[in-house]
mmCIF file of C-alpha atoms in Angstrom:
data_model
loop_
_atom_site.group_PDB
_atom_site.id
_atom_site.type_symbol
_atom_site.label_atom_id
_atom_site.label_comp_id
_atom_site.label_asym_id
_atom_site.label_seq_id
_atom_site.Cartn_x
_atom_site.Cartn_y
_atom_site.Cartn_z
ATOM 1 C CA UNK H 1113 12.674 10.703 23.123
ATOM 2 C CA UNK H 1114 16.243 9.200 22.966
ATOM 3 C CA UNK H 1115 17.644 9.745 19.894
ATOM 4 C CA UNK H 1116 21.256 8.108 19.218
ATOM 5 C CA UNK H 1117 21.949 8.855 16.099
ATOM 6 C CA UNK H 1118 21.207 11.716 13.445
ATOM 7 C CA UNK H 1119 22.879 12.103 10.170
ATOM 8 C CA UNK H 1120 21.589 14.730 7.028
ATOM 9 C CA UNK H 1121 22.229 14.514 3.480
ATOM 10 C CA UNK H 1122 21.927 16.738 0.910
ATOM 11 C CA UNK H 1123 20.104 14.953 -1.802
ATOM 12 C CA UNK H 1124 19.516 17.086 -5.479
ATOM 13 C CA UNK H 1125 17.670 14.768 -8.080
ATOM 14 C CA UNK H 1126 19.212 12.332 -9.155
ATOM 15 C CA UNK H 1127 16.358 9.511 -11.766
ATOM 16 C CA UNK H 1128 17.725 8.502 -14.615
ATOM 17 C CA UNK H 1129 21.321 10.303 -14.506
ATOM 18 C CA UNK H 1130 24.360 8.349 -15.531
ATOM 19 C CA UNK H 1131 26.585 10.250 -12.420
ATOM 20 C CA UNK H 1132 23.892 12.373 -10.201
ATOM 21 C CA UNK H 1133 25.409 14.809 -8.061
ATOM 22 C CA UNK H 1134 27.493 14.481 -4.868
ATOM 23 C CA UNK H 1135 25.298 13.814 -2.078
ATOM 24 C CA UNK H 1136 26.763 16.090 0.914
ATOM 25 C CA UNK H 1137 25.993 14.818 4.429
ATOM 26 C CA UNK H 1138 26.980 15.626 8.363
ATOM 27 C CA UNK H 1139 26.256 13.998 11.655
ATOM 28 C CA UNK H 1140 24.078 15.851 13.502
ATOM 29 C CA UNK H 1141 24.233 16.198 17.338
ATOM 30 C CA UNK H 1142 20.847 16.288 19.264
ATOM 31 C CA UNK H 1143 21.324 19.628 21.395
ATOM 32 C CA UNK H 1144 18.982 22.119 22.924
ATOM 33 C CA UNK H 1145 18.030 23.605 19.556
ATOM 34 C CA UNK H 1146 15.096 24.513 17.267
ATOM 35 C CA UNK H 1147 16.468 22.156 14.739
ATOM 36 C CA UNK H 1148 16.864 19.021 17.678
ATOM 37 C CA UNK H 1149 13.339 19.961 19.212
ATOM 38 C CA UNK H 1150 11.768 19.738 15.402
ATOM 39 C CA UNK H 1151 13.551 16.393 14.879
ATOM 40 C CA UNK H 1152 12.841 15.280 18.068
ATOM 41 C CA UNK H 1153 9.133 15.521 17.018
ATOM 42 C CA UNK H 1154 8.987 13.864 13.903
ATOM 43 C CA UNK H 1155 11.413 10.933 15.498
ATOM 44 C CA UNK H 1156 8.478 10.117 18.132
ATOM 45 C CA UNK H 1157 5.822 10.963 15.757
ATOM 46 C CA UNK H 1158 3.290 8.136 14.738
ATOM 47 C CA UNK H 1159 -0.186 9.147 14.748
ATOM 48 C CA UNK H 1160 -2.566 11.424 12.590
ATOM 49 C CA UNK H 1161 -5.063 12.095 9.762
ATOM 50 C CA UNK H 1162 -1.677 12.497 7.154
ATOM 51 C CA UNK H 1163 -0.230 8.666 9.100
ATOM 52 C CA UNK H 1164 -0.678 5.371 7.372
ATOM 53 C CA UNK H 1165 0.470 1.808 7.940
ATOM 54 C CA UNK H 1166 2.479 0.294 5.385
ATOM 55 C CA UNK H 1167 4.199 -2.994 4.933
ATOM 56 C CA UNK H 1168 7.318 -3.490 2.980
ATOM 57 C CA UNK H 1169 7.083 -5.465 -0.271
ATOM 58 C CA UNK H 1170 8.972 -8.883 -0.917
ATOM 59 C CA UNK H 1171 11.285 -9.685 -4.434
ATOM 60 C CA UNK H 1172 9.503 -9.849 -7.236
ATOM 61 C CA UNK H 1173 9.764 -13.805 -6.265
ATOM 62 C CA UNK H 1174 7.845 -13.815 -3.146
ATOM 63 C CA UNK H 1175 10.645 -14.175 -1.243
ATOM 64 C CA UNK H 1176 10.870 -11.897 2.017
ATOM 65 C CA UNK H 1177 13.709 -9.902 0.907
ATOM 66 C CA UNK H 1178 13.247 -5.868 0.240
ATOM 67 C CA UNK H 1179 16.092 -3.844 -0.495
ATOM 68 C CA UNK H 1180 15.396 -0.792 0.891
ATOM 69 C CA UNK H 1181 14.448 -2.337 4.505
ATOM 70 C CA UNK H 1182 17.876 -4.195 3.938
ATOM 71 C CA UNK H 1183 19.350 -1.123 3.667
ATOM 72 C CA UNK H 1184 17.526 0.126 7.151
ATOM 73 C CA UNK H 1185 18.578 -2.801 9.116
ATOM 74 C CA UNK H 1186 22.411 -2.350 7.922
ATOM 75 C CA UNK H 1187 21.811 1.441 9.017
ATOM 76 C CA UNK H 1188 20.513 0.723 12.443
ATOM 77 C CA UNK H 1189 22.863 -1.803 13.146
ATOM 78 C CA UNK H 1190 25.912 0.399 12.743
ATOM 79 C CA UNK H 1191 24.484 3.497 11.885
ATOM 80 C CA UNK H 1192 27.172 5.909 9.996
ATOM 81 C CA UNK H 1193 27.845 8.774 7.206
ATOM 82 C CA UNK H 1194 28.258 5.595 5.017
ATOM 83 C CA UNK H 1195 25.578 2.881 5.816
ATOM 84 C CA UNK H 1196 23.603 5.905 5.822
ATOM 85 C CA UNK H 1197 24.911 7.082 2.390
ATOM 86 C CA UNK H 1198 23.523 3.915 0.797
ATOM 87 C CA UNK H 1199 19.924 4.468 1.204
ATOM 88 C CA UNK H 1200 20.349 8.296 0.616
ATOM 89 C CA UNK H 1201 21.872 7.306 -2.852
ATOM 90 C CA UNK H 1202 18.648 5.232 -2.917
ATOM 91 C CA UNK H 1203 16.153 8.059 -2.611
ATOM 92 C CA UNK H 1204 18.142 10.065 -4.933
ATOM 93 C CA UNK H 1205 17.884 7.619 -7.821
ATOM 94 C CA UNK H 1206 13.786 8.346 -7.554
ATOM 95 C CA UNK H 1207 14.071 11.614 -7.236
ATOM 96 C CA UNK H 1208 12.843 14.077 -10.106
ATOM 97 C CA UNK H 1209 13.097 17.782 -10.542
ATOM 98 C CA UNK H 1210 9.487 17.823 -9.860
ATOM 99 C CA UNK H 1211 10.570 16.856 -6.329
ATOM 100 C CA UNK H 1212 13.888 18.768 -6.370
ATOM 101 C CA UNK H 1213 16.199 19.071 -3.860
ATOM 102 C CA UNK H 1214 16.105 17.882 -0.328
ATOM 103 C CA UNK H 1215 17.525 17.342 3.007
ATOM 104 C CA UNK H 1216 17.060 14.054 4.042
ATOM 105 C CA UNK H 1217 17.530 12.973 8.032
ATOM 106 C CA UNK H 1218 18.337 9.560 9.402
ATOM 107 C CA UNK H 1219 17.443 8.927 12.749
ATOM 108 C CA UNK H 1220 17.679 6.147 14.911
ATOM 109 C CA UNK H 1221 17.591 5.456 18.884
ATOM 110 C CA UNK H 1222 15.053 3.724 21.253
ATOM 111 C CA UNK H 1223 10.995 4.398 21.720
ATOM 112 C CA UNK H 1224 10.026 2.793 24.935
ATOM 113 C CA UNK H 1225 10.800 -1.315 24.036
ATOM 114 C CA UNK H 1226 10.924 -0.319 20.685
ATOM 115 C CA UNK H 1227 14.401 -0.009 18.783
ATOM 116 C CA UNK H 1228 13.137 3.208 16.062
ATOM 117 C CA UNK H 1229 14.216 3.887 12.890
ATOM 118 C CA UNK H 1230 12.854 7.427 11.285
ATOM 119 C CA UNK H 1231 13.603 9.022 7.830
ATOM 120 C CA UNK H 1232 12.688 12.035 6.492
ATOM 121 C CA UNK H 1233 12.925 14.641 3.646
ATOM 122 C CA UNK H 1234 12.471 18.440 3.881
ATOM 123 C CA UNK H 1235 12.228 20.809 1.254
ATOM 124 C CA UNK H 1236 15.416 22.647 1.563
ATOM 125 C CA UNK H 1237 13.576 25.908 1.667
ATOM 126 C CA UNK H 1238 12.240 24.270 4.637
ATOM 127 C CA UNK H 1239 13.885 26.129 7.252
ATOM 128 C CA UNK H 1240 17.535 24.746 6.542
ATOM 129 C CA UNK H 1241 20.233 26.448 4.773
ATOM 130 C CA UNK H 1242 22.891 23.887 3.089
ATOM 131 C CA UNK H 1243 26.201 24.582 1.528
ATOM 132 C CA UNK H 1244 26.965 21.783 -0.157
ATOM 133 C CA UNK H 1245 30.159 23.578 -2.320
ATOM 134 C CA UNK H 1246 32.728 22.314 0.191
ATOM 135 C CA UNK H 1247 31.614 18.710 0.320
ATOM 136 C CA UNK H 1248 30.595 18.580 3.671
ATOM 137 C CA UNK H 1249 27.254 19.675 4.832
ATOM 138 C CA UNK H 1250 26.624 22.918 7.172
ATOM 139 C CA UNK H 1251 22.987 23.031 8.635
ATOM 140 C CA UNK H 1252 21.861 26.088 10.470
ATOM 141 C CA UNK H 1253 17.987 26.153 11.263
ATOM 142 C CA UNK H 1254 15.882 29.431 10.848
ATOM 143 C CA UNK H 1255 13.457 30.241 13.501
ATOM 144 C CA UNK H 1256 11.379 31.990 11.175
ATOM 145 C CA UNK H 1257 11.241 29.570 8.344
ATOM 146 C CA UNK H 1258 10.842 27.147 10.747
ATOM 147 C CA UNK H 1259 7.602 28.668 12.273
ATOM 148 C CA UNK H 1260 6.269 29.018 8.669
ATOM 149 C CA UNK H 1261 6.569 25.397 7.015
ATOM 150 C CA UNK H 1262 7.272 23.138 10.233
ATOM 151 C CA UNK H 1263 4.412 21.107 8.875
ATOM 152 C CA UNK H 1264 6.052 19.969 5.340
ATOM 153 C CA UNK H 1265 7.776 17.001 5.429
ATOM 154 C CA UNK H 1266 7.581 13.048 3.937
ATOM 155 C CA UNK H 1267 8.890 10.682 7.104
ATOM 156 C CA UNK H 1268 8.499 6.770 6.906
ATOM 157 C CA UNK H 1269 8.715 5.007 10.492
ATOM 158 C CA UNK H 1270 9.923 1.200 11.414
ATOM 159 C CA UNK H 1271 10.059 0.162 15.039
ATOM 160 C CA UNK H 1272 10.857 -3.711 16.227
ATOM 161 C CA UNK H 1273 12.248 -4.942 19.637
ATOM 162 C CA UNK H 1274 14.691 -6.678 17.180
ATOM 163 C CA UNK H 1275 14.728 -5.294 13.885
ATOM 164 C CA UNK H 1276 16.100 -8.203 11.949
ATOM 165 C CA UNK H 1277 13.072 -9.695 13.171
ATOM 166 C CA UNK H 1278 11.006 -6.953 12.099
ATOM 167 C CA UNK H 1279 11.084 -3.620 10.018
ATOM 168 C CA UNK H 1280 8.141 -5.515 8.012
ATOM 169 C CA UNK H 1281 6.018 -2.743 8.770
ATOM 170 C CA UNK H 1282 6.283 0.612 9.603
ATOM 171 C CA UNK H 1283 4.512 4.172 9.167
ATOM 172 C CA UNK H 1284 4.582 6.893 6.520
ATOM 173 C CA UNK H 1285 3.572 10.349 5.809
ATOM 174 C CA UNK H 1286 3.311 12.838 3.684
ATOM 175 C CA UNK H 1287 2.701 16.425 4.974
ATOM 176 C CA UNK H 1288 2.766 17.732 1.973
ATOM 177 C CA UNK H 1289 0.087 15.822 0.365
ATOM 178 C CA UNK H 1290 -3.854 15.921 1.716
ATOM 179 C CA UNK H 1291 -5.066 13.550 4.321
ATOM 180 C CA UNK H 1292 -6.100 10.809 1.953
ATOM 181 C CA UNK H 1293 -3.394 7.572 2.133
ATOM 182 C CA UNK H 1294 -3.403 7.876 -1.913
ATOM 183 C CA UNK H 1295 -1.833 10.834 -1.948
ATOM 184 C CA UNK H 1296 1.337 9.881 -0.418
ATOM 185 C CA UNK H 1297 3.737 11.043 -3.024
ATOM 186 C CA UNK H 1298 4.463 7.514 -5.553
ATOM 187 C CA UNK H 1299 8.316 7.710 -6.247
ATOM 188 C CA UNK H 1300 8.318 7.915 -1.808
ATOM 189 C CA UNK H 1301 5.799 5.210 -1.086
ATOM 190 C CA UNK H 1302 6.662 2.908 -4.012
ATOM 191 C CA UNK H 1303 9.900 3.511 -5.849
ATOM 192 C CA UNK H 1304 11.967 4.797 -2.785
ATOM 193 C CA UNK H 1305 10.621 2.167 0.409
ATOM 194 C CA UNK H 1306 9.190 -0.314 -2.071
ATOM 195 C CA UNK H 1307 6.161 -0.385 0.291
ATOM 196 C CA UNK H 1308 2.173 -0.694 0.077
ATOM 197 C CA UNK H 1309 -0.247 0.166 2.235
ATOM 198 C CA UNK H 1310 -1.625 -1.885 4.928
ATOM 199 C CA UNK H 1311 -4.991 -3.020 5.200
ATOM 200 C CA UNK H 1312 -6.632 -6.336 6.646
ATOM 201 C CA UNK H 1313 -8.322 -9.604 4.875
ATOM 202 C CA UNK H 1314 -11.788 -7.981 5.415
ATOM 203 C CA UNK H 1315 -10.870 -5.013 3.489
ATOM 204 C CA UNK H 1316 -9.541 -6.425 0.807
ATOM 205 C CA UNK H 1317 -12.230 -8.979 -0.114
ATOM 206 C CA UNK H 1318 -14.634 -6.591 0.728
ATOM 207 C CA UNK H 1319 -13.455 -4.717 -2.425
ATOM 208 C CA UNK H 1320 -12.958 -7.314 -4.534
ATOM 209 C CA UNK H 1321 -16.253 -8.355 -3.839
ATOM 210 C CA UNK H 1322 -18.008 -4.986 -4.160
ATOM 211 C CA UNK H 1323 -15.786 -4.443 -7.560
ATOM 212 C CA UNK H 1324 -17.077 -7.912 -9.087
ATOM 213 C CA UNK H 1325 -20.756 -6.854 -7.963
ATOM 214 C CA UNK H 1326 -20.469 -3.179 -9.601
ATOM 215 C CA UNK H 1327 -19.326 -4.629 -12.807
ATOM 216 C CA UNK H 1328 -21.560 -7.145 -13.515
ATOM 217 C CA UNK H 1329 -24.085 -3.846 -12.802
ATOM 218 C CA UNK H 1330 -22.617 -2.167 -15.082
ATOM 219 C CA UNK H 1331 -21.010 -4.239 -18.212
ATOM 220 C CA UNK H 1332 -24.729 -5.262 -20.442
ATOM 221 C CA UNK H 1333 -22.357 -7.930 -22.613
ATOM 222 C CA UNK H 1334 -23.892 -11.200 -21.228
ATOM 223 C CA UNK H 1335 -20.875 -13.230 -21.831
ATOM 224 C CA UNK H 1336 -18.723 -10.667 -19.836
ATOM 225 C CA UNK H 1337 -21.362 -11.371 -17.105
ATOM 226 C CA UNK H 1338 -21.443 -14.798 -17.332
ATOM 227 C CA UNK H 1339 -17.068 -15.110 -17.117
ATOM 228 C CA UNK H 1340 -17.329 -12.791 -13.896
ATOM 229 C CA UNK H 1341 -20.628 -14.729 -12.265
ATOM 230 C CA UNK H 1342 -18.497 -17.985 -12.684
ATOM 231 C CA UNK H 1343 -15.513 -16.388 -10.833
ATOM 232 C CA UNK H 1344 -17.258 -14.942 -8.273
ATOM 233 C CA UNK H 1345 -18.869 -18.375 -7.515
ATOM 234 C CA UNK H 1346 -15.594 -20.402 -7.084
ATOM 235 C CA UNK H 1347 -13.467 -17.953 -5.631
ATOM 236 C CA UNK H 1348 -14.353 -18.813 -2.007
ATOM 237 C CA UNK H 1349 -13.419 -22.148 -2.643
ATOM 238 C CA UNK H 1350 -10.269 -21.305 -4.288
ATOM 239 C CA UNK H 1351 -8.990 -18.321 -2.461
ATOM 240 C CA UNK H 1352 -9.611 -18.684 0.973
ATOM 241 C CA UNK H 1353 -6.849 -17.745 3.579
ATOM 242 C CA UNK H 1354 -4.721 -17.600 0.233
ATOM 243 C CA UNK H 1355 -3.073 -13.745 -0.656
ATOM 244 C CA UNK H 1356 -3.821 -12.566 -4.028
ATOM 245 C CA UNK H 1357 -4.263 -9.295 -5.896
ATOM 246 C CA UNK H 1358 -7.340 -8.585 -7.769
ATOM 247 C CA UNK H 1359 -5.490 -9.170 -10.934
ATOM 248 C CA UNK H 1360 -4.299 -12.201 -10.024
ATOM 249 C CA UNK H 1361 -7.965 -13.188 -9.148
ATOM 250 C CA UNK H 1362 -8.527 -12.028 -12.973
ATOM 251 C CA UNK H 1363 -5.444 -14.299 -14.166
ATOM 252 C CA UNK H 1364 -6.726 -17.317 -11.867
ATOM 253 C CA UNK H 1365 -9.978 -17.269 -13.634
ATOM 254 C CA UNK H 1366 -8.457 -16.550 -17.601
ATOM 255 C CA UNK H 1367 -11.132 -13.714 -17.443
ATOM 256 C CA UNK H 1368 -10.997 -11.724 -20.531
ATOM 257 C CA UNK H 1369 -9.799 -8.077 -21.222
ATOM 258 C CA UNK H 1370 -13.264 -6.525 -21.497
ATOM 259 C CA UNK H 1371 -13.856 -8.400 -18.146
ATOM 260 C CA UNK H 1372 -10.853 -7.605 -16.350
ATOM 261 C CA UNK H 1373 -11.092 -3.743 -17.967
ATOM 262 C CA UNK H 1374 -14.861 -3.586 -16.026
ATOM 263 C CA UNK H 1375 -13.427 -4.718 -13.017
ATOM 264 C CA UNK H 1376 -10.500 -2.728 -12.477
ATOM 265 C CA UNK H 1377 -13.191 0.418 -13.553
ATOM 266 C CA UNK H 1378 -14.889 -0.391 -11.009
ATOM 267 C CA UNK H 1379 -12.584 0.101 -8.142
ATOM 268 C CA UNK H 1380 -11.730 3.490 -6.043
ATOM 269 C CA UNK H 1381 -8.457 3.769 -7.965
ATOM 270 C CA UNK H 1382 -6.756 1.636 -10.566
ATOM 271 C CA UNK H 1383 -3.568 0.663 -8.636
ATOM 272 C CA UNK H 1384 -5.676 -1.118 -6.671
ATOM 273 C CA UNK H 1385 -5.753 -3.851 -9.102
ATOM 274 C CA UNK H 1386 -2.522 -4.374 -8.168
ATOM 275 C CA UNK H 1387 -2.482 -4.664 -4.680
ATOM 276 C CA UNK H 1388 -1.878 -7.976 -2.172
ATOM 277 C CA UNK H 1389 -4.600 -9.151 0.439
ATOM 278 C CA UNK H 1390 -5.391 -12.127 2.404
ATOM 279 C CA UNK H 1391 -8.762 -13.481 0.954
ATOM 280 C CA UNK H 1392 -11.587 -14.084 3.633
ATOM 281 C CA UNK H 1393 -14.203 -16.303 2.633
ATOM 282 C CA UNK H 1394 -16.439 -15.007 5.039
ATOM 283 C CA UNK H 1395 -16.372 -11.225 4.386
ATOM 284 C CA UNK H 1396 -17.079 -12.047 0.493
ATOM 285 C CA UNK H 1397 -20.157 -13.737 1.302
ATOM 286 C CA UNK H 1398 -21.364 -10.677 3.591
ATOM 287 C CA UNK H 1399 -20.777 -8.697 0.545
ATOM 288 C CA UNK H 1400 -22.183 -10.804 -2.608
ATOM 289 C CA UNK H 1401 -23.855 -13.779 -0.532
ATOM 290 C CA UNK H 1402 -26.279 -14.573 -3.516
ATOM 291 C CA UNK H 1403 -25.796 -14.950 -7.685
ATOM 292 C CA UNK H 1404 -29.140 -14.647 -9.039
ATOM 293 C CA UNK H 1405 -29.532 -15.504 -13.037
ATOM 294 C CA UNK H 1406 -32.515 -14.157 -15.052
ATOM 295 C CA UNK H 1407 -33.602 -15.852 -18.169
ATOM 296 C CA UNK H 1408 -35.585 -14.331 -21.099
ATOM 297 C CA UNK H 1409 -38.669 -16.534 -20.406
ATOM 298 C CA UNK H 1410 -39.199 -14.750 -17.120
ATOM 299 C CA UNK H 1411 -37.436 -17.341 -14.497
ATOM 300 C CA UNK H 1412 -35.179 -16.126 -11.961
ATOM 301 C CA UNK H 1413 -32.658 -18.736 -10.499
ATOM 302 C CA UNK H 1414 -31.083 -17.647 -7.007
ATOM 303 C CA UNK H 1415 -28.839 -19.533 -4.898
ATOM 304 C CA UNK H 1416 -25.496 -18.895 -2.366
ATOM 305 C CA UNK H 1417 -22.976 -17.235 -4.879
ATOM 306 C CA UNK H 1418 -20.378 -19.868 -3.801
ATOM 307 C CA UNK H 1419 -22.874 -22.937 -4.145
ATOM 308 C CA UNK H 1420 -24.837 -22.020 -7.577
ATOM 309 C CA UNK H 1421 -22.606 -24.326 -9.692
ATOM 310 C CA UNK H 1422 -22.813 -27.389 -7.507
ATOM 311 C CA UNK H 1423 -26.868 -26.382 -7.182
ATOM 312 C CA UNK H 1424 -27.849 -25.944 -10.429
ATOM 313 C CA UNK H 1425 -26.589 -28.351 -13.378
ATOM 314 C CA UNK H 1426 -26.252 -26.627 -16.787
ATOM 315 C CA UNK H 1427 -25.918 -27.757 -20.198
ATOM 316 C CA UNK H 1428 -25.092 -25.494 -23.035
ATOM 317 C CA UNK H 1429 -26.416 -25.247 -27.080
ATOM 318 C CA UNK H 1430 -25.170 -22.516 -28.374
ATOM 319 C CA UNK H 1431 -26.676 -19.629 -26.618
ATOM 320 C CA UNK H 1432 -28.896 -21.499 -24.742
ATOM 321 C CA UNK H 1433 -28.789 -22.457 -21.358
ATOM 322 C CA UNK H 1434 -30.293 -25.480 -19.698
ATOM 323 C CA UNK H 1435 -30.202 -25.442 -15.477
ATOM 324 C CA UNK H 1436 -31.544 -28.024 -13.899
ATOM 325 C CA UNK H 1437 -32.264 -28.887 -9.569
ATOM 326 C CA UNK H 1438 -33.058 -31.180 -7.573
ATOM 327 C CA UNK H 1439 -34.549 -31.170 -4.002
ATOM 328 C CA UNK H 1440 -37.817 -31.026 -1.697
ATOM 329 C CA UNK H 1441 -39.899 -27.580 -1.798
ATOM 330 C CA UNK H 1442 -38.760 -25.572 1.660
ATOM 331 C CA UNK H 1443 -40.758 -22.973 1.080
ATOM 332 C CA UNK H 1444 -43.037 -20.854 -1.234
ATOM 333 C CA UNK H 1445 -44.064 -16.766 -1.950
ATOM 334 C CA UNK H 1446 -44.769 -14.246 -4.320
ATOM 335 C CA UNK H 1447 -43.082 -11.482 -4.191
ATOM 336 C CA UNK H 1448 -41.590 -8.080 -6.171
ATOM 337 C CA UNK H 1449 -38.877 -8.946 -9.047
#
């Protein structure tokens, strides 16, 4: 793989310190050595059970600006000790003493079409030895260490013909986590790239939909019911093709605490709440196509979930519900309630 450019930093933690230490750092030159064969393979790496897609975040405004992908871009374009310097000063600010110490690489050179951008953080027990008293950083690679913990390392991945164009999305890993996407270490993921996983429209309604279906399961306060049965009828007709996070589904709709509390239970992981999709109006129907109310004189009232309020008219006193319909009899049959 042609690699053009390596640098390595010496990064000790550095979150919520007035004057963290010195970052040391050193150009490395791609040779015939352990250390430029191991680099070499996490530079072209990009598939795997520990890989995920991720897409950079916009400002808190919408707008498509992300600092740490800024950062990249000024890196790639005229990649240096200092350009480089910046976004190690940026990992360091995240960085705990639960993560500790680390050497971080920067590398940078062409995959195929693509113009490739790689970082990545070792443990420094990780088969590197830094001395970091002088200033400057000396790197010597240990064949047995190496052998031992080749396998432990966070990288994140960005690849564009023309990265100002790009860089939007990339790859990341965590070696050191399990397989699962959720277990990509936060202060990496989040605080450090200021990234989310990817996923498609499909999958995201598909859990919104499943989540607004489990709680109505499993919350018995009828008035809870009622605020999340009213959502899930319009939201087709308000959400389509738009982006939106499950909570801001929740905010759309004024839905109350106890409603928005049995939603977000119901999902694989509470930061899910948070996270962006592109609703599709067709994937929520395959999951809740029906809303089906049951009254305490025995009379079930089904209809399409996004077509019950324009179906059945309903007038309210107190806690008593009148629905009315109009139409010709389609069909009849008795069956199982």
């Amino acid at each position: 793989m042609p690699i053009t450019n390596v640098f390595a930093y010496l990064i000790a933690p550095g979150k919520g310190l007035s004057n963290p230490p010195v970052i040391s750092s050193k150009e490395i030159i791609i040779e015939q050595n352990k250390l430029s064969i191991m680099l070499s393979g996490v530079f072209s790496d990009q598939t795997g059970a520990h890989n995920f897609e991720i897409t950079f975040n916009p400002d808190a405004n919408g707008k498509q600006l992300n600092e740490c992908r800024s950062l990249m871009l000024s890196f790639y374009e005229l990649p240096s000790i200092a350009t480089g310097l910046l976004i190690a000063q940026r990992l360091q600010n995240v960085t705990d003493n639960r993560s500790g110490t680390g050497l971080f690489f920067l590398l940078s050179g062409l995959h195929g079409l693509q113009r490739r951008l790689v970082m990545s953080r070792f443990p420094t027990d990780q088969a590197i030895l830094a001395d970091a008293a002088s200033g400057s950083l000396d790197v010597e690679f240990l064949e047995q260490v190496f052998i031992k913990r080749l396998t432990s390392y966070k990288a994140a991945m960005v690849e564009h013909p023309s990265p100002p164009d790009g860089f939007w999305k990339g790859i990341a890993t965590d070696r050191q986590a399990g397989q699962s996407g959720e277990h990509i270490s936060e202060y990496w993921l989040r605080d450090f790239l200021n990234a989310d996983f990817s996923e498609t429209p499909a999958q995201g309604t598909r859990r919104l939909a499943t989540a607004l279906k489990e709680a109505l399961k499993t919350n018995p306060n009828l008035t809870v019911k009622s605020e999340i049965a009213h959502a899930s009828s319009l939201a087709t007709a308000v959400f389509e093709n738009k982006s939106l996070t499950i909570q801001g589904f929740c905010d759309h709709f004024a839905l109350s605490t106890a409603a928005q509390e049995t939603i977000k239970t119901a999902l694989p992981k509470p930061s899910l709440f948070g996270k962006t999709f592109e609703f599709d109006a067709n994937q929520f129907k395959v999951v809740a196509p029906f809303r089906t109310v049951e009254m305490n004189t025995g009379a079930i009232l089904t209809a399409p979930s996004d077509e019950f309020e324009k179906i059945f008219e309903t007038t309210h006193s107190g806690d008593i519900i009148e629905y009315k319909t109009r139409g010709r009899v389609s069909d009849q049959r008795l069956a199982k309630k």
